[in-house]
Short mmCIF file of C-alpha atoms in Angstrom, two decimals:
data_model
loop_
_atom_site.label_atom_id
_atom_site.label_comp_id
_atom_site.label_asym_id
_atom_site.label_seq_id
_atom_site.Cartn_x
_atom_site.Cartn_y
_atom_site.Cartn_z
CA UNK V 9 -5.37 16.29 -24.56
CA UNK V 10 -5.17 18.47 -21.25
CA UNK V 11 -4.82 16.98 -18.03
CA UNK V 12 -9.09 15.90 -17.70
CA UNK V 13 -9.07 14.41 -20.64
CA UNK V 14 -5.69 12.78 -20.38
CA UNK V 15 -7.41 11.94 -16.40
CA UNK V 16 -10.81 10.13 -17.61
CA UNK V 17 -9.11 8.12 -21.14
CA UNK V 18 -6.43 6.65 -18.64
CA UNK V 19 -9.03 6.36 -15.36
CA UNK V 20 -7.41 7.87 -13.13
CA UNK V 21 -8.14 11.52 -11.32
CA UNK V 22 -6.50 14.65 -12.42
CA UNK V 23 -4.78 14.95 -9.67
CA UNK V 24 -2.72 11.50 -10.46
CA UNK V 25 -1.71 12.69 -13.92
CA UNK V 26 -0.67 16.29 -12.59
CA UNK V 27 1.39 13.95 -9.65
CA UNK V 28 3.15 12.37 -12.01
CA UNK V 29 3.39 15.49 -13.84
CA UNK V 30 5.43 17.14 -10.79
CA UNK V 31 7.70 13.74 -11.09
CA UNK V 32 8.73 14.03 -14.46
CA UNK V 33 6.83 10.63 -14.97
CA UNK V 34 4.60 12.90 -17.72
CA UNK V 35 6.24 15.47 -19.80
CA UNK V 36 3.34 17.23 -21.58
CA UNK V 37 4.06 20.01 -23.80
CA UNK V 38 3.02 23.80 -23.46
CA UNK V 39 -0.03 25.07 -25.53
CA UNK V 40 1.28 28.30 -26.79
CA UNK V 41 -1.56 30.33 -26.77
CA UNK V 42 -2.88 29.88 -23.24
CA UNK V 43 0.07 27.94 -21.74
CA UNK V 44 -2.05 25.09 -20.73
CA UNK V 45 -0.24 21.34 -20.27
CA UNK V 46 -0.59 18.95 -23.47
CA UNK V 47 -0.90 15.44 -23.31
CA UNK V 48 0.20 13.14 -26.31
CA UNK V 49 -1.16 9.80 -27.06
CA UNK V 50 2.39 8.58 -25.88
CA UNK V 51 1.33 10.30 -22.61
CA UNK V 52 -1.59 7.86 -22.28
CA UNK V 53 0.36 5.37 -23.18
CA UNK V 54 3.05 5.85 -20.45
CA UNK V 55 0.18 6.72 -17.97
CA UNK V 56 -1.21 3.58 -18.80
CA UNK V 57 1.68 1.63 -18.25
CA UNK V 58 2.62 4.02 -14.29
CA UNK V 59 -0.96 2.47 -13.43
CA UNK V 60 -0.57 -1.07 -14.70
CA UNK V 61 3.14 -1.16 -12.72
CA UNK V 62 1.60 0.92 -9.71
CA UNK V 63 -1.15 -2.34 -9.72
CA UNK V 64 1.26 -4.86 -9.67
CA UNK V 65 2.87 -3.29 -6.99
CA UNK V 66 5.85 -1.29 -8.05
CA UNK V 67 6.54 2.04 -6.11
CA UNK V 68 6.61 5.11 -7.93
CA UNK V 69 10.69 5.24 -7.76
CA UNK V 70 10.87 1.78 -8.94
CA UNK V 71 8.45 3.04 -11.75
CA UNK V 72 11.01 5.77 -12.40
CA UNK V 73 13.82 3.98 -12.34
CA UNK V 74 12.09 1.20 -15.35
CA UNK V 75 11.15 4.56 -17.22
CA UNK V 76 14.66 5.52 -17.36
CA UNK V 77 16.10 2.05 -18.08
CA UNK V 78 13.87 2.29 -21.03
CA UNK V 79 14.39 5.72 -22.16
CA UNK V 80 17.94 4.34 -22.07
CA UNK V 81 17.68 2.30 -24.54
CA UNK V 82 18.12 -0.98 -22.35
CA UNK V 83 15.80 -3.28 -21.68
CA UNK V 84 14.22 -3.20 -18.67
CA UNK V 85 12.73 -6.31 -18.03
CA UNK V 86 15.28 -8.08 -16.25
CA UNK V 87 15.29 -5.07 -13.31
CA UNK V 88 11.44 -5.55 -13.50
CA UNK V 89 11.63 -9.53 -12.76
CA UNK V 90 14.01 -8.59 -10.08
CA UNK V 91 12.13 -6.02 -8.60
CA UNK V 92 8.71 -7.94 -8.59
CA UNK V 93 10.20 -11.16 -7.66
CA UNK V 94 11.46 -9.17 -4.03
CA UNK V 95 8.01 -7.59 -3.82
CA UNK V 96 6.21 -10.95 -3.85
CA UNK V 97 8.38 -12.40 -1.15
CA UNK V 98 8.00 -9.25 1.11
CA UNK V 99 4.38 -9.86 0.31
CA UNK V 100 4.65 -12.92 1.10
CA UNK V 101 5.71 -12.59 4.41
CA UNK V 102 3.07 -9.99 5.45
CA UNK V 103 0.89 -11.95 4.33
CA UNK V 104 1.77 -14.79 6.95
CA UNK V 105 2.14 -12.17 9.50
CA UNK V 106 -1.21 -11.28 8.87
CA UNK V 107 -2.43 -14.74 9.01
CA UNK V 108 -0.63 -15.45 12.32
CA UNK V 109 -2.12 -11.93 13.87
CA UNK V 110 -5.74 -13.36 12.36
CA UNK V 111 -4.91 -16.56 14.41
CA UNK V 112 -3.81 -14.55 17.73
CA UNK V 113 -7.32 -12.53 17.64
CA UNK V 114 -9.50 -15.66 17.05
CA UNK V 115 -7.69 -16.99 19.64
CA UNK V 116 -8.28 -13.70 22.09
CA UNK V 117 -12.15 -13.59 20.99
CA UNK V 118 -12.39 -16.99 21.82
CA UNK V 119 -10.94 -16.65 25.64
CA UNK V 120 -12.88 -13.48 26.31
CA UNK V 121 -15.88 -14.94 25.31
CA UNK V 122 -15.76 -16.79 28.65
CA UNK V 123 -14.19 -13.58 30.64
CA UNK V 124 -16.28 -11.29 32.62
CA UNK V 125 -16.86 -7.21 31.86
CA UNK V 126 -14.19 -5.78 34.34
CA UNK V 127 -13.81 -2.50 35.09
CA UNK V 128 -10.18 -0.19 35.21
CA UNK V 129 -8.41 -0.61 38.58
CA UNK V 130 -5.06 0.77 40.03
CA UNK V 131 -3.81 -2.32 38.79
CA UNK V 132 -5.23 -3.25 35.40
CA UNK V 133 -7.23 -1.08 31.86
CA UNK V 134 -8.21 -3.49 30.50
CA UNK V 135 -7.44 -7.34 31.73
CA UNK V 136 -8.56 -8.71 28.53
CA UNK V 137 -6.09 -7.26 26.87
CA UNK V 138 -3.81 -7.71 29.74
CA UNK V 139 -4.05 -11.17 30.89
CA UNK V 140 -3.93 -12.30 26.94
CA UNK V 141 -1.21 -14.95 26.64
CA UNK V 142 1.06 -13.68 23.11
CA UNK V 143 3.71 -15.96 21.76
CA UNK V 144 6.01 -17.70 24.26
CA UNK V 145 4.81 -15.63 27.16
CA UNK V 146 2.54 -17.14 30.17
CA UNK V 147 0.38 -14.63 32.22
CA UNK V 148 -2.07 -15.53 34.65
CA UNK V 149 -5.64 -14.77 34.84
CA UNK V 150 -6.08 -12.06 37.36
CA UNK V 151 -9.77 -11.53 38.81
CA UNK V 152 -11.90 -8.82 38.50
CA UNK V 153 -11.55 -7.18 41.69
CA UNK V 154 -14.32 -7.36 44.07
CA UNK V 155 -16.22 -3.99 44.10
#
């Protein structure tokens, strides 16, 4: 197979297979006569498997570093538990952060519902923004300034 075909039987875009190429993730052989890259059905195979782990959220160097672990001869599967297991809780943990910032902008929506349209002043860009109370810290409302 050359790199197209290898591309479209694996879905992804020639550009991902000749990627992983330049990583050493894919090690295609050399057609003699034109010198074009050859794909196996091992290549799929291992392509396959780079997607699936690149899904699930491993990084391309954690990807590597299961490759060799298995070209080893060891298994890897304990490194892979270990490596998804710190990847959920980091995931974890944005994902709360992102539920807290979700919480802070309903929150902001909801106040400047009632605020009016002020224009920038020497003292102020934006006093929605501004005046917004985040976390532990108090500001006071400041008026818009007469004009």
């Amino acid at each position: 197979m050359r790199v197209a075909q290898l591309a479209k039987a694996a879905g992804v875009s020639a550009e991902t297979v000749r990627h992983y190429t330049d990583l050493s993730l894919l090690r295609p052989s050399r057609d003699p006569g034109n010198g074009y890259q050859l794909f196996s059905h091992d290549d799929l195979q291992r392509l396959r498997f780079i997607s699936r782990a690149r899904r699930l959220g491993f990084s391309l160097k954690d990807v590597q570093a299961i490759l060799a672990r298995a070209e080893s001869g060891a298994a890897p599967c304990t490194e892979v538990r270990d490596l998804l297991s710190g990847r959920l809780l980091a995931l974890q943990a944005h994902i709360d952060e992102c539920q807290r910032l979700a919480r802070v902008m309903q929150d902001a929506l909801s106040d400047w519902a009632r605020r009016p349209e002020c224009a920038p002043d020497a003292t102020a860009i934006c006093r929605l923004i501004e005046d917004f109370e985040l976390g532990d810290e108090v500001r006071p409302a400041q008026p818009c300034p007469a004009h």
